[in-house]
Amino acid sequence: MKVLIVGSGGREHALAWKCAQSPKVSEVLVAPGNGGTATEPRVRNVDVTAEDVAGLVALAKAETVGLTIIGPEAPLVIGVVDAFVAAGLRCFGPRQAAARLEGSKAFTKEFLKRHGIPTAAYATFTQDNFDEGWVRAQRTPVVVKASGLAAGKGVVICETLDEAVTTARNMFGGQFGSAGNEVVIEEFLPGEEASFIVMADGRNIVTMATSQDHKRLRDADEGPNTGGMGAYSPAPVVDRAMHERIMREVIEPTIRGLAKDGTPYTGFLYAGIMVHPDGTPNVLEYNCRFGDPETQPILMRLKSDLVELCEAALDKRLDQVHADWDSRAALGVVLAAGGYPESVRKGDVINGLDLAAKRPGKVFHAGTALVDGRVVTNGGRVLCAVGLADTVLAAQRQAYALVDQIGWPGMQCRRDIGYRAIARERTGKR
Ligand code: AMP
């Protein structure tokens, strides 16, 4: 069977690498892919972009693809799965109506509230009904969010109420295009974040291994927010009791609620959770796809066949399968281009990938391209070096041993990915 992976990031390289290991799979196509998927065994890039819905459907038909997995959110939010279903093709991901969980924060907040799922107190405004007085009555810090997709940049934590009012007005004024037509303003939640990712088939749920990512650019979680500078799995903050709580209070009511509302959810579902110091698992956001960079360390730990899991989901029999995990820890360090997350330079030759390939672990590509046989930088987040070892500390050492082989002008990375988990390992505390 041929599998098609849609997207071009590190997540898609990891999905393609994992699917290529399935004994059921003859070839994995990636549309459009990157420099890593271009050189991965049994994987082939195809020059169709992730948002070219008609082009993707035509590709899947022409190549008789048996299973398509959508990586990024944008094609899901514009309805790529609906188009595949209409053409009689098997495609793993939520349909457009269910993908609103990521496409509209206003929709999600209303959904969470209606179904009694814990989340920050909030209000939603448009330019026309914006109530500055309501904002000025809030406690600081306060969080202002563009409701639509804003490439991970539409969330601003405001230290003053003046800043909150200005931020909201800038969003209404088009700072994030139409994503800011609606703005969610919510209370700031203290606590520790964790990513909780599941596969759903409309009714049944298979949980992925837990993970935690580092969103800030610099060590000690300082500097601007990014798409993610590294991640590790498992996340010690999600112990057995917390896992049960998140399933019972967040994931199960969400999948049940969506089915009840007539928009059943099939696909990867990613809950961004803030674990309050009192133990409440508050939902910060939903993503309608696997996380990036969480996918890379999580799939390093997946022992089961991902293709079989996706097929079981499409056949609505996730209750009959389960995912087996390597008990070791995996940790991924993102290598970013100079200037990231602002403007980045592209086209620099990446050195040392051949040396890294000889070491334990795996280097997944994101913003890379293969030009004249050489791998060059082609985006903000360029690579993700993943280690897999008995402890988070050992996985971290393995990942940085890979990082230390690799270089190009301006390359940047954090040196402390996993520090919270490693501190917990040292003290033996949760
Ligand atoms: P989001 O895209 O909604 O997950 O927000 C991006 C990041 O902003 C999150 O990963 C959190 O670190 C932070 N954040 C979002 N909402 C809140 C909140 N209500 N309280 C504290 N931090 C938040």
PDB file of N, CA and C in Angstrom, residues 186-245:
ATOM      1  N   GLU A 186      -8.709  36.257  28.081  1.00  0.00           N
ATOM      2  CA  GLU A 186      -8.931  35.310  29.182  1.00  0.00           C
ATOM      3  C   GLU A 186      -7.962  35.531  30.329  1.00  0.00           C
ATOM      4  N   GLU A 187      -8.341  34.945  31.463  1.00  0.00           N
ATOM      5  CA  GLU A 187      -7.497  35.077  32.656  1.00  0.00           C
ATOM      6  C   GLU A 187      -6.189  34.314  32.441  1.00  0.00           C
ATOM      7  N   PHE A 188      -5.128  34.791  33.056  1.00  0.00           N
ATOM      8  CA  PHE A 188      -3.833  34.136  33.009  1.00  0.00           C
ATOM      9  C   PHE A 188      -3.849  32.972  33.990  1.00  0.00           C
ATOM     10  N   LEU A 189      -3.424  31.807  33.524  1.00  0.00           N
ATOM     11  CA  LEU A 189      -3.418  30.622  34.389  1.00  0.00           C
ATOM     12  C   LEU A 189      -1.990  30.289  34.802  1.00  0.00           C
ATOM     13  N   PRO A 190      -1.756  30.127  36.099  1.00  0.00           N
ATOM     14  CA  PRO A 190      -0.435  29.677  36.524  1.00  0.00           C
ATOM     15  C   PRO A 190      -0.333  28.155  36.375  1.00  0.00           C
ATOM     16  N   GLY A 191       0.871  27.611  36.469  1.00  0.00           N
ATOM     17  CA  GLY A 191       1.033  26.158  36.458  1.00  0.00           C
ATOM     18  C   GLY A 191       2.090  25.702  35.497  1.00  0.00           C
ATOM     19  N   GLU A 192       2.074  24.390  35.224  1.00  0.00           N
ATOM     20  CA  GLU A 192       3.041  23.802  34.302  1.00  0.00           C
ATOM     21  C   GLU A 192       2.300  23.220  33.112  1.00  0.00           C
ATOM     22  N   GLU A 193       2.851  23.454  31.914  1.00  0.00           N
ATOM     23  CA  GLU A 193       2.167  23.014  30.701  1.00  0.00           C
ATOM     24  C   GLU A 193       2.538  21.594  30.332  1.00  0.00           C
ATOM     25  N   ALA A 194       1.602  20.886  29.727  1.00  0.00           N
ATOM     26  CA  ALA A 194       1.898  19.580  29.145  1.00  0.00           C
ATOM     27  C   ALA A 194       1.071  19.415  27.875  1.00  0.00           C
ATOM     28  N   SER A 195       1.603  18.642  26.954  1.00  0.00           N
ATOM     29  CA  SER A 195       0.862  18.328  25.730  1.00  0.00           C
ATOM     30  C   SER A 195       0.238  16.956  25.903  1.00  0.00           C
ATOM     31  N   PHE A 196      -1.036  16.854  25.605  1.00  0.00           N
ATOM     32  CA  PHE A 196      -1.721  15.562  25.726  1.00  0.00           C
ATOM     33  C   PHE A 196      -2.323  15.259  24.364  1.00  0.00           C
ATOM     34  N   ILE A 197      -1.817  14.220  23.727  1.00  0.00           N
ATOM     35  CA  ILE A 197      -2.196  13.947  22.340  1.00  0.00           C
ATOM     36  C   ILE A 197      -2.847  12.572  22.252  1.00  0.00           C
ATOM     37  N   VAL A 198      -3.966  12.515  21.541  1.00  0.00           N
ATOM     38  CA  VAL A 198      -4.666  11.241  21.363  1.00  0.00           C
ATOM     39  C   VAL A 198      -5.012  11.048  19.893  1.00  0.00           C
ATOM     40  N   MET A 199      -5.350   9.775  19.567  1.00  0.00           N
ATOM     41  CA  MET A 199      -5.988   9.484  18.284  1.00  0.00           C
ATOM     42  C   MET A 199      -7.441   9.172  18.610  1.00  0.00           C
ATOM     43  N   ALA A 200      -8.351   9.658  17.766  1.00  0.00           N
ATOM     44  CA  ALA A 200      -9.767   9.384  18.000  1.00  0.00           C
ATOM     45  C   ALA A 200     -10.399   8.893  16.704  1.00  0.00           C
ATOM     46  N   ASP A 201     -11.457   8.073  16.853  1.00  0.00           N
ATOM     47  CA  ASP A 201     -12.146   7.562  15.657  1.00  0.00           C
ATOM     48  C   ASP A 201     -13.601   8.029  15.612  1.00  0.00           C
ATOM     49  N   GLY A 202     -13.884   9.117  16.319  1.00  0.00           N
ATOM     50  CA  GLY A 202     -15.259   9.621  16.401  1.00  0.00           C
ATOM     51  C   GLY A 202     -15.858   9.293  17.752  1.00  0.00           C
ATOM     52  N   ARG A 203     -15.414   8.138  18.326  1.00  0.00           N
ATOM     53  CA  ARG A 203     -15.971   7.700  19.601  1.00  0.00           C
ATOM     54  C   ARG A 203     -14.888   7.155  20.530  1.00  0.00           C
ATOM     55  N   ASN A 204     -14.025   6.290  19.990  1.00  0.00           N
ATOM     56  CA  ASN A 204     -12.987   5.655  20.808  1.00  0.00           C
ATOM     57  C   ASN A 204     -11.688   6.457  20.745  1.00  0.00           C
ATOM     58  N   ILE A 205     -10.851   6.213  21.792  1.00  0.00           N
ATOM     59  CA  ILE A 205      -9.649   7.029  21.937  1.00  0.00           C
ATOM     60  C   ILE A 205      -8.452   6.127  22.223  1.00  0.00           C
ATOM     61  N   VAL A 206      -7.334   6.377  21.557  1.00  0.00           N
ATOM     62  CA  VAL A 206      -6.050   5.761  21.919  1.00  0.00           C
ATOM     63  C   VAL A 206      -5.109   6.903  22.284  1.00  0.00           C
ATOM     64  N   THR A 207      -4.536   6.842  23.482  1.00  0.00           N
ATOM     65  CA  THR A 207      -3.673   7.964  23.879  1.00  0.00           C
ATOM     66  C   THR A 207      -2.269   7.762  23.321  1.00  0.00           C
ATOM     67  N   MET A 208      -1.648   8.859  22.931  1.00  0.00           N
ATOM     68  CA  MET A 208      -0.234   8.853  22.580  1.00  0.00           C
ATOM     69  C   MET A 208       0.566   9.031  23.876  1.00  0.00           C
ATOM     70  N   ALA A 209       1.857   8.726  23.829  1.00  0.00           N
ATOM     71  CA  ALA A 209       2.703   8.958  25.006  1.00  0.00           C
ATOM     72  C   ALA A 209       2.676  10.443  25.354  1.00  0.00           C
ATOM     73  N   THR A 210       2.816  10.761  26.639  1.00  0.00           N
ATOM     74  CA  THR A 210       2.770  12.171  27.052  1.00  0.00           C
ATOM     75  C   THR A 210       4.059  12.885  26.633  1.00  0.00           C
ATOM     76  N   SER A 211       3.976  14.209  26.576  1.00  0.00           N
ATOM     77  CA  SER A 211       5.154  14.978  26.161  1.00  0.00           C
ATOM     78  C   SER A 211       5.045  16.398  26.688  1.00  0.00           C
ATOM     79  N   GLN A 212       6.152  17.073  26.604  1.00  0.00           N
ATOM     80  CA  GLN A 212       6.203  18.467  27.038  1.00  0.00           C
ATOM     81  C   GLN A 212       7.112  19.183  26.053  1.00  0.00           C
ATOM     82  N   ASP A 213       6.750  20.412  25.683  1.00  0.00           N
ATOM     83  CA  ASP A 213       7.642  21.126  24.760  1.00  0.00           C
ATOM     84  C   ASP A 213       8.130  22.417  25.395  1.00  0.00           C
ATOM     85  N   HIS A 214       9.091  23.030  24.743  1.00  0.00           N
ATOM     86  CA  HIS A 214       9.649  24.312  25.193  1.00  0.00           C
ATOM     87  C   HIS A 214       9.361  25.328  24.098  1.00  0.00           C
ATOM     88  N   LYS A 215       8.468  26.287  24.400  1.00  0.00           N
ATOM     89  CA  LYS A 215       8.052  27.227  23.352  1.00  0.00           C
ATOM     90  C   LYS A 215       8.972  28.440  23.233  1.00  0.00           C
ATOM     91  N   ARG A 216       9.639  28.811  24.339  1.00  0.00           N
ATOM     92  CA  ARG A 216      10.441  30.043  24.278  1.00  0.00           C
ATOM     93  C   ARG A 216      11.775  29.793  23.575  1.00  0.00           C
ATOM     94  N   LEU A 217      12.303  30.871  22.984  1.00  0.00           N
ATOM     95  CA  LEU A 217      13.501  30.761  22.156  1.00  0.00           C
ATOM     96  C   LEU A 217      14.752  30.434  22.957  1.00  0.00           C
ATOM     97  N   ARG A 218      14.858  31.013  24.157  1.00  0.00           N
ATOM     98  CA  ARG A 218      16.143  30.921  24.868  1.00  0.00           C
ATOM     99  C   ARG A 218      16.072  30.037  26.113  1.00  0.00           C
ATOM    100  N   ASP A 219      17.258  29.651  26.580  1.00  0.00           N
ATOM    101  CA  ASP A 219      17.374  28.811  27.772  1.00  0.00           C
ATOM    102  C   ASP A 219      16.583  29.402  28.929  1.00  0.00           C
ATOM    103  N   ALA A 220      16.208  28.556  29.865  1.00  0.00           N
ATOM    104  CA  ALA A 220      15.434  28.932  31.051  1.00  0.00           C
ATOM    105  C   ALA A 220      14.047  29.453  30.662  1.00  0.00           C
ATOM    106  N   ASP A 221      13.546  29.065  29.481  1.00  0.00           N
ATOM    107  CA  ASP A 221      12.234  29.489  28.994  1.00  0.00           C
ATOM    108  C   ASP A 221      12.100  31.001  28.973  1.00  0.00           C
ATOM    109  N   GLU A 222      13.121  31.646  28.400  1.00  0.00           N
ATOM    110  CA  GLU A 222      13.077  33.101  28.211  1.00  0.00           C
ATOM    111  C   GLU A 222      13.086  33.420  26.722  1.00  0.00           C
ATOM    112  N   GLY A 223      12.823  34.723  26.431  1.00  0.00           N
ATOM    113  CA  GLY A 223      12.813  35.145  25.035  1.00  0.00           C
ATOM    114  C   GLY A 223      11.446  34.937  24.408  1.00  0.00           C
ATOM    115  N   PRO A 224      11.339  35.281  23.106  1.00  0.00           N
ATOM    116  CA  PRO A 224      10.026  35.230  22.449  1.00  0.00           C
ATOM    117  C   PRO A 224       9.494  33.814  22.278  1.00  0.00           C
ATOM    118  N   ASN A 225       8.170  33.709  22.106  1.00  0.00           N
ATOM    119  CA  ASN A 225       7.535  32.431  21.801  1.00  0.00           C
ATOM    120  C   ASN A 225       7.920  31.966  20.402  1.00  0.00           C
ATOM    121  N   THR A 226       8.036  30.664  20.230  1.00  0.00           N
ATOM    122  CA  THR A 226       8.355  30.099  18.915  1.00  0.00           C
ATOM    123  C   THR A 226       7.366  28.974  18.641  1.00  0.00           C
ATOM    124  N   GLY A 227       7.537  28.301  17.524  1.00  0.00           N
ATOM    125  CA  GLY A 227       6.730  27.114  17.251  1.00  0.00           C
ATOM    126  C   GLY A 227       7.095  25.963  18.167  1.00  0.00           C
ATOM    127  N   GLY A 228       8.231  26.067  18.852  1.00  0.00           N
ATOM    128  CA  GLY A 228       8.705  24.993  19.749  1.00  0.00           C
ATOM    129  C   GLY A 228      10.179  24.738  19.497  1.00  0.00           C
ATOM    130  N   MET A 229      10.979  24.804  20.552  1.00  0.00           N
ATOM    131  CA  MET A 229      12.441  24.660  20.416  1.00  0.00           C
ATOM    132  C   MET A 229      12.931  23.290  20.870  1.00  0.00           C
ATOM    133  N   GLY A 230      12.013  22.438  21.284  1.00  0.00           N
ATOM    134  CA  GLY A 230      12.408  21.101  21.711  1.00  0.00           C
ATOM    135  C   GLY A 230      11.267  20.469  22.480  1.00  0.00           C
ATOM    136  N   ALA A 231      11.319  19.152  22.625  1.00  0.00           N
ATOM    137  CA  ALA A 231      10.256  18.445  23.353  1.00  0.00           C
ATOM    138  C   ALA A 231      10.788  17.110  23.821  1.00  0.00           C
ATOM    139  N   TYR A 232      10.115  16.550  24.831  1.00  0.00           N
ATOM    140  CA  TYR A 232      10.533  15.247  25.325  1.00  0.00           C
ATOM    141  C   TYR A 232       9.308  14.445  25.745  1.00  0.00           C
ATOM    142  N   SER A 233       9.529  13.150  25.820  1.00  0.00           N
ATOM    143  CA  SER A 233       8.452  12.215  26.179  1.00  0.00           C
ATOM    144  C   SER A 233       9.071  11.067  26.956  1.00  0.00           C
ATOM    145  N   PRO A 234       8.496  10.602  28.071  1.00  0.00           N
ATOM    146  CA  PRO A 234       7.259  11.083  28.665  1.00  0.00           C
ATOM    147  C   PRO A 234       7.444  12.392  29.433  1.00  0.00           C
ATOM    148  N   ALA A 235       6.298  13.017  29.804  1.00  0.00           N
ATOM    149  CA  ALA A 235       6.291  14.242  30.600  1.00  0.00           C
ATOM    150  C   ALA A 235       5.981  13.872  32.040  1.00  0.00           C
ATOM    151  N   PRO A 236       6.950  14.002  32.947  1.00  0.00           N
ATOM    152  CA  PRO A 236       6.703  13.567  34.323  1.00  0.00           C
ATOM    153  C   PRO A 236       5.562  14.305  35.015  1.00  0.00           C
ATOM    154  N   VAL A 237       5.207  15.527  34.542  1.00  0.00           N
ATOM    155  CA  VAL A 237       4.109  16.256  35.177  1.00  0.00           C
ATOM    156  C   VAL A 237       2.789  15.484  35.019  1.00  0.00           C
ATOM    157  N   VAL A 238       2.703  14.675  33.944  1.00  0.00           N
ATOM    158  CA  VAL A 238       1.484  13.876  33.738  1.00  0.00           C
ATOM    159  C   VAL A 238       1.727  12.470  34.314  1.00  0.00           C
ATOM    160  N   ASP A 239       1.565  12.350  35.614  1.00  0.00           N
ATOM    161  CA  ASP A 239       1.701  11.024  36.232  1.00  0.00           C
ATOM    162  C   ASP A 239       0.384  10.249  36.013  1.00  0.00           C
ATOM    163  N   ARG A 240       0.315   9.050  36.569  1.00  0.00           N
ATOM    164  CA  ARG A 240      -0.850   8.197  36.302  1.00  0.00           C
ATOM    165  C   ARG A 240      -2.164   8.888  36.709  1.00  0.00           C
ATOM    166  N   ALA A 241      -2.141   9.529  37.889  1.00  0.00           N
ATOM    167  CA  ALA A 241      -3.373  10.166  38.380  1.00  0.00           C
ATOM    168  C   ALA A 241      -3.766  11.329  37.467  1.00  0.00           C
ATOM    169  N   MET A 242      -2.775  12.113  37.049  1.00  0.00           N
ATOM    170  CA  MET A 242      -3.074  13.256  36.169  1.00  0.00           C
ATOM    171  C   MET A 242      -3.558  12.771  34.807  1.00  0.00           C
ATOM    172  N   HIS A 243      -2.964  11.675  34.325  1.00  0.00           N
ATOM    173  CA  HIS A 243      -3.381  11.081  33.061  1.00  0.00           C
ATOM    174  C   HIS A 243      -4.872  10.740  33.126  1.00  0.00           C
ATOM    175  N   GLU A 244      -5.273  10.106  34.214  1.00  0.00           N
ATOM    176  CA  GLU A 244      -6.680   9.727  34.367  1.00  0.00           C
ATOM    177  C   GLU A 244      -7.579  10.954  34.420  1.00  0.00           C
ATOM    178  N   ARG A 245      -7.110  11.975  35.149  1.00  0.00           N
ATOM    179  CA  ARG A 245      -7.915  13.202  35.260  1.00  0.00           C
ATOM    180  C   ARG A 245      -8.092  13.867  33.909  1.00  0.00           C
TER     181      ARG A 245
END
